[in-house]
XYZ file of C-alpha atoms in Angstrom:
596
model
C 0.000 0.000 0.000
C 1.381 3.296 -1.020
C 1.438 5.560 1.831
C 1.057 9.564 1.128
C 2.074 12.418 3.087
C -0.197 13.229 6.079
C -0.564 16.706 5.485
C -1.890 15.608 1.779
C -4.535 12.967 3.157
C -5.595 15.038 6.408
C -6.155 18.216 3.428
C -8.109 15.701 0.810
C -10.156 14.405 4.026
C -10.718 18.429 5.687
C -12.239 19.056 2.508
C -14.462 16.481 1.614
C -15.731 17.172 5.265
C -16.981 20.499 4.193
C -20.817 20.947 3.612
C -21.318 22.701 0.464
C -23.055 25.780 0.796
C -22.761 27.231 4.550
C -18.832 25.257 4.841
C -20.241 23.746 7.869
C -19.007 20.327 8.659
C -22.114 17.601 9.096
C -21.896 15.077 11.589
C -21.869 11.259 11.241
C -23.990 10.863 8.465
C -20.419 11.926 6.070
C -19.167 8.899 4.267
C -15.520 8.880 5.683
C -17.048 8.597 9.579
C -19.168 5.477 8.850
C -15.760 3.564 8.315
C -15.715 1.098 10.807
C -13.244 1.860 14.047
C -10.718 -1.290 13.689
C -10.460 -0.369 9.659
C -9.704 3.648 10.565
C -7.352 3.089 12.835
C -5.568 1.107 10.889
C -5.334 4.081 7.466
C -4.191 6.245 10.625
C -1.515 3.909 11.645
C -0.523 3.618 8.356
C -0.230 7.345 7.831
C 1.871 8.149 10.349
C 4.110 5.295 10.088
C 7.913 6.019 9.872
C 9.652 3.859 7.299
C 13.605 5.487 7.402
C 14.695 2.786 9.572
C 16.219 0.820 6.188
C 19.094 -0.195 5.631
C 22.060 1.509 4.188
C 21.371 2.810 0.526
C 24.223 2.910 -1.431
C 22.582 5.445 -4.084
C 22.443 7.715 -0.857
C 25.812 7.668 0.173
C 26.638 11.049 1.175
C 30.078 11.202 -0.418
C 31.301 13.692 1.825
C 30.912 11.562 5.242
C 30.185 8.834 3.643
C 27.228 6.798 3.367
C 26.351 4.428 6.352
C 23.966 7.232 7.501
C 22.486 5.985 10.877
C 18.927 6.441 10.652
C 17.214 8.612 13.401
C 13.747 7.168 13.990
C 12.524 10.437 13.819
C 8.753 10.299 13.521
C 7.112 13.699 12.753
C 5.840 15.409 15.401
C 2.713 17.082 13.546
C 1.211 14.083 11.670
C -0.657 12.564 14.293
C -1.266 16.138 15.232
C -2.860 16.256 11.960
C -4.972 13.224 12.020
C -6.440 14.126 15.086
C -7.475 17.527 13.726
C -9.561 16.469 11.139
C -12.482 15.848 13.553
C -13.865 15.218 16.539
C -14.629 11.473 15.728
C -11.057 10.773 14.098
C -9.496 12.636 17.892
C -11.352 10.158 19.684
C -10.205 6.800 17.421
C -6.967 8.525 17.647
C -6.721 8.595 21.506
C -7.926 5.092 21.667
C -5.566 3.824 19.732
C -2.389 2.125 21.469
C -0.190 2.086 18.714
C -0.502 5.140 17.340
C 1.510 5.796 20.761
C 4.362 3.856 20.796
C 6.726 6.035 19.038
C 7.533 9.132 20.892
C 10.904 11.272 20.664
C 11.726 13.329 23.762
C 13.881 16.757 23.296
C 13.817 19.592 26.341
C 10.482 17.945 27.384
C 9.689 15.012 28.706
C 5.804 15.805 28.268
C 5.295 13.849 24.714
C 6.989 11.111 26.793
C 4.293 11.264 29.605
C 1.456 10.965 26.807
C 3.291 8.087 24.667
C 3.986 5.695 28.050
C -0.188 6.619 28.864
C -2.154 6.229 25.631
C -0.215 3.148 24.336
C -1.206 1.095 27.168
C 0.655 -1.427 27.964
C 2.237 -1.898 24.306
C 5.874 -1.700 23.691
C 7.338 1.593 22.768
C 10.150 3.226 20.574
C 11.868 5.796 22.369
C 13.942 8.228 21.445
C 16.078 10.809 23.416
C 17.657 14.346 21.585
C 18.906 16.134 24.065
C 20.629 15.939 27.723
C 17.689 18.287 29.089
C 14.972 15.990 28.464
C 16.748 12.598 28.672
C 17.321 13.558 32.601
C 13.719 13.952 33.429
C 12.996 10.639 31.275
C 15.268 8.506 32.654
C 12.779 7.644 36.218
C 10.144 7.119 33.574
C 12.405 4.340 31.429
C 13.199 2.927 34.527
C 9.571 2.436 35.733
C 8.092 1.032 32.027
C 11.534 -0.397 31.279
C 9.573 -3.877 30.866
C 7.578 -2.140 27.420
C 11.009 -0.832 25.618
C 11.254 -2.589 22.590
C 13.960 0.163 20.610
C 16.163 2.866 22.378
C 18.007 5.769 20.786
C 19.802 8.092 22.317
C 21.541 10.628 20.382
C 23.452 13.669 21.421
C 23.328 16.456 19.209
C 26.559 19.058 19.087
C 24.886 21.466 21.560
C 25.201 19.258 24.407
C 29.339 19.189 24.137
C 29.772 20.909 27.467
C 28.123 18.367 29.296
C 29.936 15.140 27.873
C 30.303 13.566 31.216
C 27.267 13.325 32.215
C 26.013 12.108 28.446
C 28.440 9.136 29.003
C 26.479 8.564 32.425
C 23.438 8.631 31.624
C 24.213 6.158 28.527
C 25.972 4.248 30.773
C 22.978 4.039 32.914
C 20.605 3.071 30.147
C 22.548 0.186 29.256
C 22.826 -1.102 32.402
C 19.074 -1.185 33.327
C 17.375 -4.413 32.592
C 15.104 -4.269 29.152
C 13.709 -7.735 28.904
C 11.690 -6.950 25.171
C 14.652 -4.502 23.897
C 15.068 -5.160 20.533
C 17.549 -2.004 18.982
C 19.780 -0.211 20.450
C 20.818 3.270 19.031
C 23.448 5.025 20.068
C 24.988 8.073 18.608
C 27.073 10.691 20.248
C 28.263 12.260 17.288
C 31.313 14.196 17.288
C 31.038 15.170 21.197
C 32.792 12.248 23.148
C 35.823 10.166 22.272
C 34.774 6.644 21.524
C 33.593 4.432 24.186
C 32.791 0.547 24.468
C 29.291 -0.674 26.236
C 29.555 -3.509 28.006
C 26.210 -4.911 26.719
C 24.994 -7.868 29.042
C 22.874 -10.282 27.543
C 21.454 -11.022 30.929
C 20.078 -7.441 31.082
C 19.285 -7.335 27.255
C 18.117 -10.911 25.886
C 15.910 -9.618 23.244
C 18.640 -7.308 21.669
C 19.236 -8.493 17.972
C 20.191 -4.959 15.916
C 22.951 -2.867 17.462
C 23.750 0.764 15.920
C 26.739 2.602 17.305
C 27.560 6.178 16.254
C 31.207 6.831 17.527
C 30.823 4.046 20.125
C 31.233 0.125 20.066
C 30.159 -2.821 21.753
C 32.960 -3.932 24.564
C 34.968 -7.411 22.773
C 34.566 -9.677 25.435
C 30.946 -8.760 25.635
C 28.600 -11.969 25.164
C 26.126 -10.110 23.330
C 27.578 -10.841 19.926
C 26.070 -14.151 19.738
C 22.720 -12.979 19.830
C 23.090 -10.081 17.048
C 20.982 -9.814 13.747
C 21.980 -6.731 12.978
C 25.576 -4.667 13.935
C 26.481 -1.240 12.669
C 29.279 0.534 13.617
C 30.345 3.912 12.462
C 32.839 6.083 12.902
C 35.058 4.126 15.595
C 38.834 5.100 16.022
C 39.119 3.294 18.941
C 41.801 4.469 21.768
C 45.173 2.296 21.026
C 44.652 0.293 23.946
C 41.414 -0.364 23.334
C 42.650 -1.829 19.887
C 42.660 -5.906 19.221
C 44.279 -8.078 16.744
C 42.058 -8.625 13.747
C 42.539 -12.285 14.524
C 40.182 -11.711 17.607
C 37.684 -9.652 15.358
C 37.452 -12.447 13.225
C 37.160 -14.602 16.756
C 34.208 -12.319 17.587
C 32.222 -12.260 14.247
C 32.389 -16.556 13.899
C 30.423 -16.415 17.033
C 27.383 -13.992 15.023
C 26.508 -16.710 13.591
C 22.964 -15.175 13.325
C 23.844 -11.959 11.671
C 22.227 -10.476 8.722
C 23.857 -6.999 8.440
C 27.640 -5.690 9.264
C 28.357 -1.860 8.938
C 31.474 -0.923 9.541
C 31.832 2.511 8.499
C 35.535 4.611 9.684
C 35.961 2.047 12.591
C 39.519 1.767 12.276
C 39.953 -0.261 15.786
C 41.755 -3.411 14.093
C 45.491 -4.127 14.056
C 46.114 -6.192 11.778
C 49.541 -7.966 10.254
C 52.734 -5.749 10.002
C 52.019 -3.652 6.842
C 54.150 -4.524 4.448
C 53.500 -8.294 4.622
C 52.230 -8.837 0.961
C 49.378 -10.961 0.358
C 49.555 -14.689 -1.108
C 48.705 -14.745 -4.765
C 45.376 -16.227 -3.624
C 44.746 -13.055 -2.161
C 44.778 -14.626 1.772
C 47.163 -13.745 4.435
C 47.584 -16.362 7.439
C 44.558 -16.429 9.699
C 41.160 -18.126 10.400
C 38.547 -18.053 8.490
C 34.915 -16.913 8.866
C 31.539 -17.878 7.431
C 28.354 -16.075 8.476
C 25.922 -18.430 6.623
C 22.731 -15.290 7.260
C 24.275 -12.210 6.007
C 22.917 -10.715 3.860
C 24.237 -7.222 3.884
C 27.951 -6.227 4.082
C 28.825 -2.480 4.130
C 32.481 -1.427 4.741
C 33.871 2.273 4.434
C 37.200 3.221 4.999
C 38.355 7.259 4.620
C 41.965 8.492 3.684
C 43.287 4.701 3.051
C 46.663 5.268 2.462
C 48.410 1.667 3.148
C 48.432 -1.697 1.603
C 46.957 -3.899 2.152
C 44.117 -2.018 3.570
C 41.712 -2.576 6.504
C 39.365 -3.332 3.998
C 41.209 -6.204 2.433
C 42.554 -7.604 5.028
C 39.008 -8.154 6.587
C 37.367 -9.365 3.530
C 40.414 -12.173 2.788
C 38.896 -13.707 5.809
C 35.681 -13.943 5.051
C 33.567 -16.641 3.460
C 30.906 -15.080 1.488
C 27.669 -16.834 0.486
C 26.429 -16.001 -3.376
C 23.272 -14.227 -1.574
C 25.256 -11.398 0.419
C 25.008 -8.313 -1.043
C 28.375 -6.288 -0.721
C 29.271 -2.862 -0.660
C 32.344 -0.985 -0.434
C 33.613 2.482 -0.579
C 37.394 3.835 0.181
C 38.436 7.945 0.260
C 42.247 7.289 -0.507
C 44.325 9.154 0.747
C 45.725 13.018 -1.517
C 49.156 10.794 -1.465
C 51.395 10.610 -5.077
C 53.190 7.579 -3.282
C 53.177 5.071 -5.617
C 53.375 2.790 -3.116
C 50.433 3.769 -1.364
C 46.718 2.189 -1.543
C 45.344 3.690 -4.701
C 43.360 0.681 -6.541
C 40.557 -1.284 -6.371
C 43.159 -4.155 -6.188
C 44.307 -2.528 -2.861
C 40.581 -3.126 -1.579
C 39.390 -6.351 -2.561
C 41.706 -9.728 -2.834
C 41.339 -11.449 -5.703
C 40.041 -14.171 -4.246
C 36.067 -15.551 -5.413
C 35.987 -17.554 -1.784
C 35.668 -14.169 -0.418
C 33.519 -12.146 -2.820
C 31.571 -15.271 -5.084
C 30.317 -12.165 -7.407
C 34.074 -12.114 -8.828
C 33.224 -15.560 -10.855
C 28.891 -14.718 -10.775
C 28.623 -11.530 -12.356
C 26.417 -10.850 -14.919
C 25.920 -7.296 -15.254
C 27.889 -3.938 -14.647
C 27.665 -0.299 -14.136
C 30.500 2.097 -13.844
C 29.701 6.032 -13.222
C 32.243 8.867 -12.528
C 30.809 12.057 -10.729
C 33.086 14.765 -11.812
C 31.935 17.251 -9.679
C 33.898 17.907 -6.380
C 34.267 15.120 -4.912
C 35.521 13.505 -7.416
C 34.038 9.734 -7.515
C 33.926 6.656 -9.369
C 31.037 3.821 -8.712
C 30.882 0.337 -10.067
C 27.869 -2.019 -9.764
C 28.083 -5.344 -10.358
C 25.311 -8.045 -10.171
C 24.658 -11.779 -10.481
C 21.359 -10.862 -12.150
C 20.431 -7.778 -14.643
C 19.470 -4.791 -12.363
C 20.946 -5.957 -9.213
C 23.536 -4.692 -7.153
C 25.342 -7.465 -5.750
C 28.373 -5.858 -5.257
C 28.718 -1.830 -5.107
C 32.501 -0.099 -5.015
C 32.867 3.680 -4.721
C 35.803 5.063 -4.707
C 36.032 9.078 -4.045
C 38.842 11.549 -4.006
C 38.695 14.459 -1.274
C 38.200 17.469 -3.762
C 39.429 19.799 -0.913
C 43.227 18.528 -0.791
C 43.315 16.216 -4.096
C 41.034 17.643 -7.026
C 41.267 15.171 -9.496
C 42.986 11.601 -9.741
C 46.173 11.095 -9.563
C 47.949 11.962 -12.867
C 50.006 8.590 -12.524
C 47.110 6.262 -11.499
C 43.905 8.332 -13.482
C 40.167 6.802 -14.174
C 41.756 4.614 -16.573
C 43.385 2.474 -14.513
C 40.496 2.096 -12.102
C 38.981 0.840 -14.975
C 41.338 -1.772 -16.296
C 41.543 -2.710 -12.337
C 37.801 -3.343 -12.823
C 38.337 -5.607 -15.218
C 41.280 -7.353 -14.141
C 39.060 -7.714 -11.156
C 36.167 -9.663 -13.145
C 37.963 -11.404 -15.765
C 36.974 -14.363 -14.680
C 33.000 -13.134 -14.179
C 30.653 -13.910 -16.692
C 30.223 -10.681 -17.658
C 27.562 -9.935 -20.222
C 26.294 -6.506 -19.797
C 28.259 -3.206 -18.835
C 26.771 -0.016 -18.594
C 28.963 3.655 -18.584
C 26.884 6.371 -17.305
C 30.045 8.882 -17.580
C 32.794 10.666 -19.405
C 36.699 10.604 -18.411
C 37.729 7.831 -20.514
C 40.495 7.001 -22.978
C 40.488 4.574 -25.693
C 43.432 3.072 -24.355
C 41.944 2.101 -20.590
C 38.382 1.088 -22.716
C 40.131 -0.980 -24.844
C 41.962 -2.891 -22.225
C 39.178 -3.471 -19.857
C 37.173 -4.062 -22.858
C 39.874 -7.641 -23.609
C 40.019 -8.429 -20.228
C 36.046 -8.628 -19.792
C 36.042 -11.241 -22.957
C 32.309 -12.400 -22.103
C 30.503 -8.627 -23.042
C 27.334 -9.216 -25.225
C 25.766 -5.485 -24.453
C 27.554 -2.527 -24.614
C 25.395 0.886 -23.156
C 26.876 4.580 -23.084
C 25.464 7.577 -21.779
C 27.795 10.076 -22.475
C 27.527 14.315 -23.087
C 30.541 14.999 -25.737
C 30.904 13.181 -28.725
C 34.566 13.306 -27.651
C 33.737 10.586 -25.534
C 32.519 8.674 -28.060
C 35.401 9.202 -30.204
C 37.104 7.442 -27.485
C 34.458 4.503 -27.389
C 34.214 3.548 -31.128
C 38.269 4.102 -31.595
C 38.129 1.567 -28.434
C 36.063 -0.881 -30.449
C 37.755 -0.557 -33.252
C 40.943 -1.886 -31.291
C 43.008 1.658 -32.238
C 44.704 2.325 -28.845
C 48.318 0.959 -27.603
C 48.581 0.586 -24.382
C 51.605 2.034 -22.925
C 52.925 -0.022 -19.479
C 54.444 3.324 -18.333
C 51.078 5.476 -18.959
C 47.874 6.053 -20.244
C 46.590 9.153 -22.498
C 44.728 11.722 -20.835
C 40.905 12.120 -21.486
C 41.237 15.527 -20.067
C 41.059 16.713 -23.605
C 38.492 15.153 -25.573
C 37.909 15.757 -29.137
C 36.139 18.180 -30.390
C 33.166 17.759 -32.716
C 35.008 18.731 -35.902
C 37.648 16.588 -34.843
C 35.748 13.212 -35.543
C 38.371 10.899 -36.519
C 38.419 10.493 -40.326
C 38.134 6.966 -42.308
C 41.478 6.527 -42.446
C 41.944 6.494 -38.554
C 39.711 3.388 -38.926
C 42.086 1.358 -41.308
C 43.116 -1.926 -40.299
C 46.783 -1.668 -39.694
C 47.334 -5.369 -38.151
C 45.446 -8.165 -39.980
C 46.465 -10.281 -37.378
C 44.944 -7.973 -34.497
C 41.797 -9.621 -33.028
C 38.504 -7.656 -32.484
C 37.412 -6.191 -29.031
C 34.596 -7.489 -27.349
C 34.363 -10.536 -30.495
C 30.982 -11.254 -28.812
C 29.421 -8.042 -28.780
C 25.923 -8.081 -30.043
C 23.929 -4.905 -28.201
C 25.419 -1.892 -28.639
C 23.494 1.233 -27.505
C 24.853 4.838 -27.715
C 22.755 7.546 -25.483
C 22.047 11.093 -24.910
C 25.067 12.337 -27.563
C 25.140 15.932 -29.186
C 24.124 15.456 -32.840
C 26.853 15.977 -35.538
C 26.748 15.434 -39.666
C 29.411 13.044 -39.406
C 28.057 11.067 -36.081
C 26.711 8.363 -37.898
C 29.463 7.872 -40.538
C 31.733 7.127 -38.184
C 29.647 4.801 -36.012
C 29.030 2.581 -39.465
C 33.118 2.846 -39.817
C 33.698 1.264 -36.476
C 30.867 -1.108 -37.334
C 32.532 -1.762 -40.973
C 36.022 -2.541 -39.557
C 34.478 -4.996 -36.741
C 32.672 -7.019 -39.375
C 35.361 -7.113 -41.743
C 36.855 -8.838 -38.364
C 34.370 -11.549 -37.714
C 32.234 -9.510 -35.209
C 28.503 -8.738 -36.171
C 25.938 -6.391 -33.742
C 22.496 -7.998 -33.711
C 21.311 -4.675 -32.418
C 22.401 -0.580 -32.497
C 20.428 1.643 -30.496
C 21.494 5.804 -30.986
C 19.576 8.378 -29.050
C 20.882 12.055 -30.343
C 19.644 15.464 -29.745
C 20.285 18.771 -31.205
C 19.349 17.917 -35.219
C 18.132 20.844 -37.360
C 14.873 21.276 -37.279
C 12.715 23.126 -40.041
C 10.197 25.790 -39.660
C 7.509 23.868 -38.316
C 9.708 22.087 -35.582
C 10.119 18.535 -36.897
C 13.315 17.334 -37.664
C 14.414 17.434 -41.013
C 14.117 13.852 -42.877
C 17.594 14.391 -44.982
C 18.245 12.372 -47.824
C 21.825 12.121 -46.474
C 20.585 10.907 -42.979
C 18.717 8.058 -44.539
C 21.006 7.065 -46.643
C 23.594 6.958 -43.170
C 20.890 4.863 -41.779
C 20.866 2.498 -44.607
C 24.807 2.057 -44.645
C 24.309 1.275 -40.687
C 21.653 -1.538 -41.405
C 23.495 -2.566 -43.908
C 26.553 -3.705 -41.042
C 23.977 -4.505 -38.404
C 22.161 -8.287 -38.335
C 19.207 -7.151 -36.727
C 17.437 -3.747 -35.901
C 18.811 -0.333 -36.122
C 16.926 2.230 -33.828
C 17.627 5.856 -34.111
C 15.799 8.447 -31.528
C 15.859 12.128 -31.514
C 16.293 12.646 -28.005
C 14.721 15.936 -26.484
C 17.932 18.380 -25.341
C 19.303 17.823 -22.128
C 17.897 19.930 -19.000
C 20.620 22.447 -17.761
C 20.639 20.330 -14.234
């Protein structure tokens, strides 16, 4: 059931109450108050139901902290305000409603609090504390219903920095009081206290299954682990001698053998092996290994990674994925021009398909680069079309480091991509973005030998310059470097036919299997499709056939009426495109691009 705003249903209803005529609003005999009580309360509950509590979206990820945003549980205060405004009959369902009471967050006041611990009876109730004022005069009133909490959160916000201590108390507190139907645990203290563990009894909390810490973190001898569904943990330097040896980590997370989702988000508290032991060629270093047979969701973050191998890899070489866990990963590296320093994907992820099964199950695969500050590249990979099985951002911090590394640029991200997946079945990749050369397409392009579908969204027709030179196997890689794509082409500077003679007779196509190949959202030029059927000549003269070319433009001329002009010379470009495709040829005149 789709559920709209409150303000938009409570306005729909308010008028629809009103009499024509005088504006008067009638009493029972309107249609909306004869809906039975059990069937209203339920729309209402409905309505004012908070759904944030998700988990972790990687198309969120705020790039600039990062993207394991800890949600809030922050219901809005005025929509059950609203519902019980609308009239005097939907007030009284409203009051006698339990659980439209069992969500209450508690600021300066502990007044809602009062109301919430009343009116839901003797339901359980999600609680959730804002600010040192009003946590002080709740905490006799947990204390007394602490028998009914079923989810805690307590966050501190930034204005409560001067009283730090007593925060840590009074968390301290909480999580010693007994909570025999707690279910989540919340706590985030933000950037006012130094990280702190929680020894978290299971005695006092046996219904505790999700755990989300905000610059705090469960104590590691705690027994709690076992229990666990859910464990997030964000930003987590721990003090150095509250550090352990990753091999006791890994101790801790065999015993979570019920978990379904691990955050771990800037919680640099592992020491690991000395770090310049090198990994084995199978990508594993000397250790246990762990299998968590329910997890579904992994989500690891790492800022300013600067050695290798990383936290990140180091962790993941451990771990025994199952085919069903989705995975994702994102690394800020570190404004270093060390060459030795973490810079790759290879520096994040062993090579290693016991780890991550996706490496030898991937279908499908999107790569994106945001150019705007900061700078960021995403790949999505996934075991079916449309899925995201595995997610890997990578970002830059714009502030210190505008732009890649001039030694170690998007192109090599990409080839690491496919060096990555060489082994995948890889069928379908997507590129949603600009920034690279034919050189780093072409390579990635041999390495990922299974690709059937090709898709491009790009803005310049440099860019495709780049692609079609890259399918017609023009580039030579240099070991040393790779060309810029700083400087794309111009339009007028379309390569000419002769750029697409076959120098090598020997040289085998790119991508020999491609059979899809759609080109998106591309400026229009006179010469666009000439050159797309001389990249299409050259690859059949080589053996390679597309069952299918797909071209979205914008920009043609028009004529005076506004349709676009049916040329004689565009047809006949069509014609000499069908002519090398075995299958359809679609051609779109795409609307122009919005300025955002």
């Amino acid at each position: 059931m789709t559920v709209h705003s409150t303000h938009a249903i409570t306005a729909e209803l308010k008028r629809t109450a009103i009499m024509r005529g005088n504006g008067r609003v009638s009493s029972m005999s309107r249609p909306f108050e004869r809906i039975p009580v059990e069937i209203l309360a339920r729309i209402l509950i409905w309505t004012i139901e908070d759904d944030d509590s998700a988990s972790p979206d990687p198309d969120r990820i705020d790039i600039r902290y990062y993207g394991t945003y800890l949600p809030t549980f922050i219901s809005d205060p005025w929509s059950l305000r609203n519902v019980m405004r609308v009239c005097s009959h939907w007030r009284l369902v409203a009051l006698k409603t339990p659980d439209l009471w069992r969500s209450v967050d508690v600021y300066q006041h502990v007044d809602p609090l009062v109301l919430c611990l009343d009116r839901s009876r003797n339901k359980m109730v999600d609680v959730s504390l804002h600010r040192l004022s009003g946590a002080r005069l709740a905490l006799p009133l947990l204390i007394a219903h602490s028998h009914r909490l079923r989810k805690l959160s307590i966050h501190w916000p930034y204005e409560d920095r001067d009283d730090e201590d007593e925060c840590r108390e009074l968390t301290d507190q909480v999580s010693e009081l007994y909570l025999p139907v707690l279910e989540e645990l919340l706590v985030d203290h933000g950037e006012i206290l130094w990280p702190e563990d929680l020894p978290l009894d299971p005695n006092l909390l046996p219904s505790l299954r999700i755990v989300r810490f905000d610059t705090h973190y469960i104590s590691w001898d705690s027994k709690i682990f076992t229990q666990l569904r859910i464990l997030h943990l964000q930003d987590v330097p721990a003090p150095r001698e509250k550090d352990i040896p990753l091999s006791a980590f890994l101790a801790i997370l065999a015993r979570c053998q019920l978990l379904e989702e691990l955050v771990l988000a800037r919680a640099s508290f592992m020491m690991g092996p000395h770090l310049t032991q090198e990994p084995t060629h199978e990508g594993q270093l000397a250790g246990p290994t762990v299998e968590l047979p329910k997890l579904r969701l992994l989500h690891l973050e790492w800022d300013y990674v600067w050695r290798t191998p990383c936290e990140n890899y180091r962790l993941l070489q451990h771990l025994r994925l199952r085919p069903h866990t989705t995975v994702r990963i994102a690394a800020d590296f570190a404004p270093s021009h060390d060459v030795g320093d973490a810079h790759s994907l290879l520096d994040l992820i062993p090579r290693n398909p016991a780890c991550l099964p996706i490496l030898t199950s991937g279908i499908s695969a999107r790569v994106f680069i945001d150019p705007k500050p900061p700078v960021f590249i995403r790949f999505a990979v996934g075991s079916i079309m449309e899925s995201k099985d595995l997610t890997l951002l990578l970002a830059k911090d714009a502030a210190v480091n505008p732009s890649w590394p001039e030694w170690y640029g998007a192109d090599q991200h990409l080839i690491d991509f496919g060096t990555l997946f060489a082994d995948a079945p890889l069928t379908r990749l997507s590129i949603e973005t600009e920034g690279f050369s034919t050189a780093g397409l072409e390579s990635s392009f041999r390495l990922l030998k299974h690709l059937t579908t090709i898709e491009v969204a790009f803005k310049t027709l440099g860019a495709l310059v780049e692609l079609l030179n890259a399918l017609a196997g023009l580039s030579s890689l240099s070991s040393s470097s790779l060309p810029s794509t700083s400087a794309t082409p111009p339009p007028s500077s379309i390569r000419s036919e002769e750029a697409f003679s076959d120098t090598d007779d020997s040289h085998i196509a790119v991508v020999p299997q491609l059979r899809v190949l759609k080109l998106q959202t591309f400026p229009w030029h006179p010469d666009l499709l000439s050159d797309i059927e001389r990249c299409l000549q050259w690859r059949y003269e080589h053996g390679t056939e597309l069952e299918e070319l797909h071209i979205e433009a914008y920009g043609r001329e028009k004529d005076t009426t506004g349709e676009v002009e049916l040329q004689l010379n565009h047809i006949a470009q069509l014609v000499a495109l069908q002519m090398r495709v075995n299958g359809s040829v679609v051609f779109v005149d795409a609307p122009l691009p919005s300025s955002s």
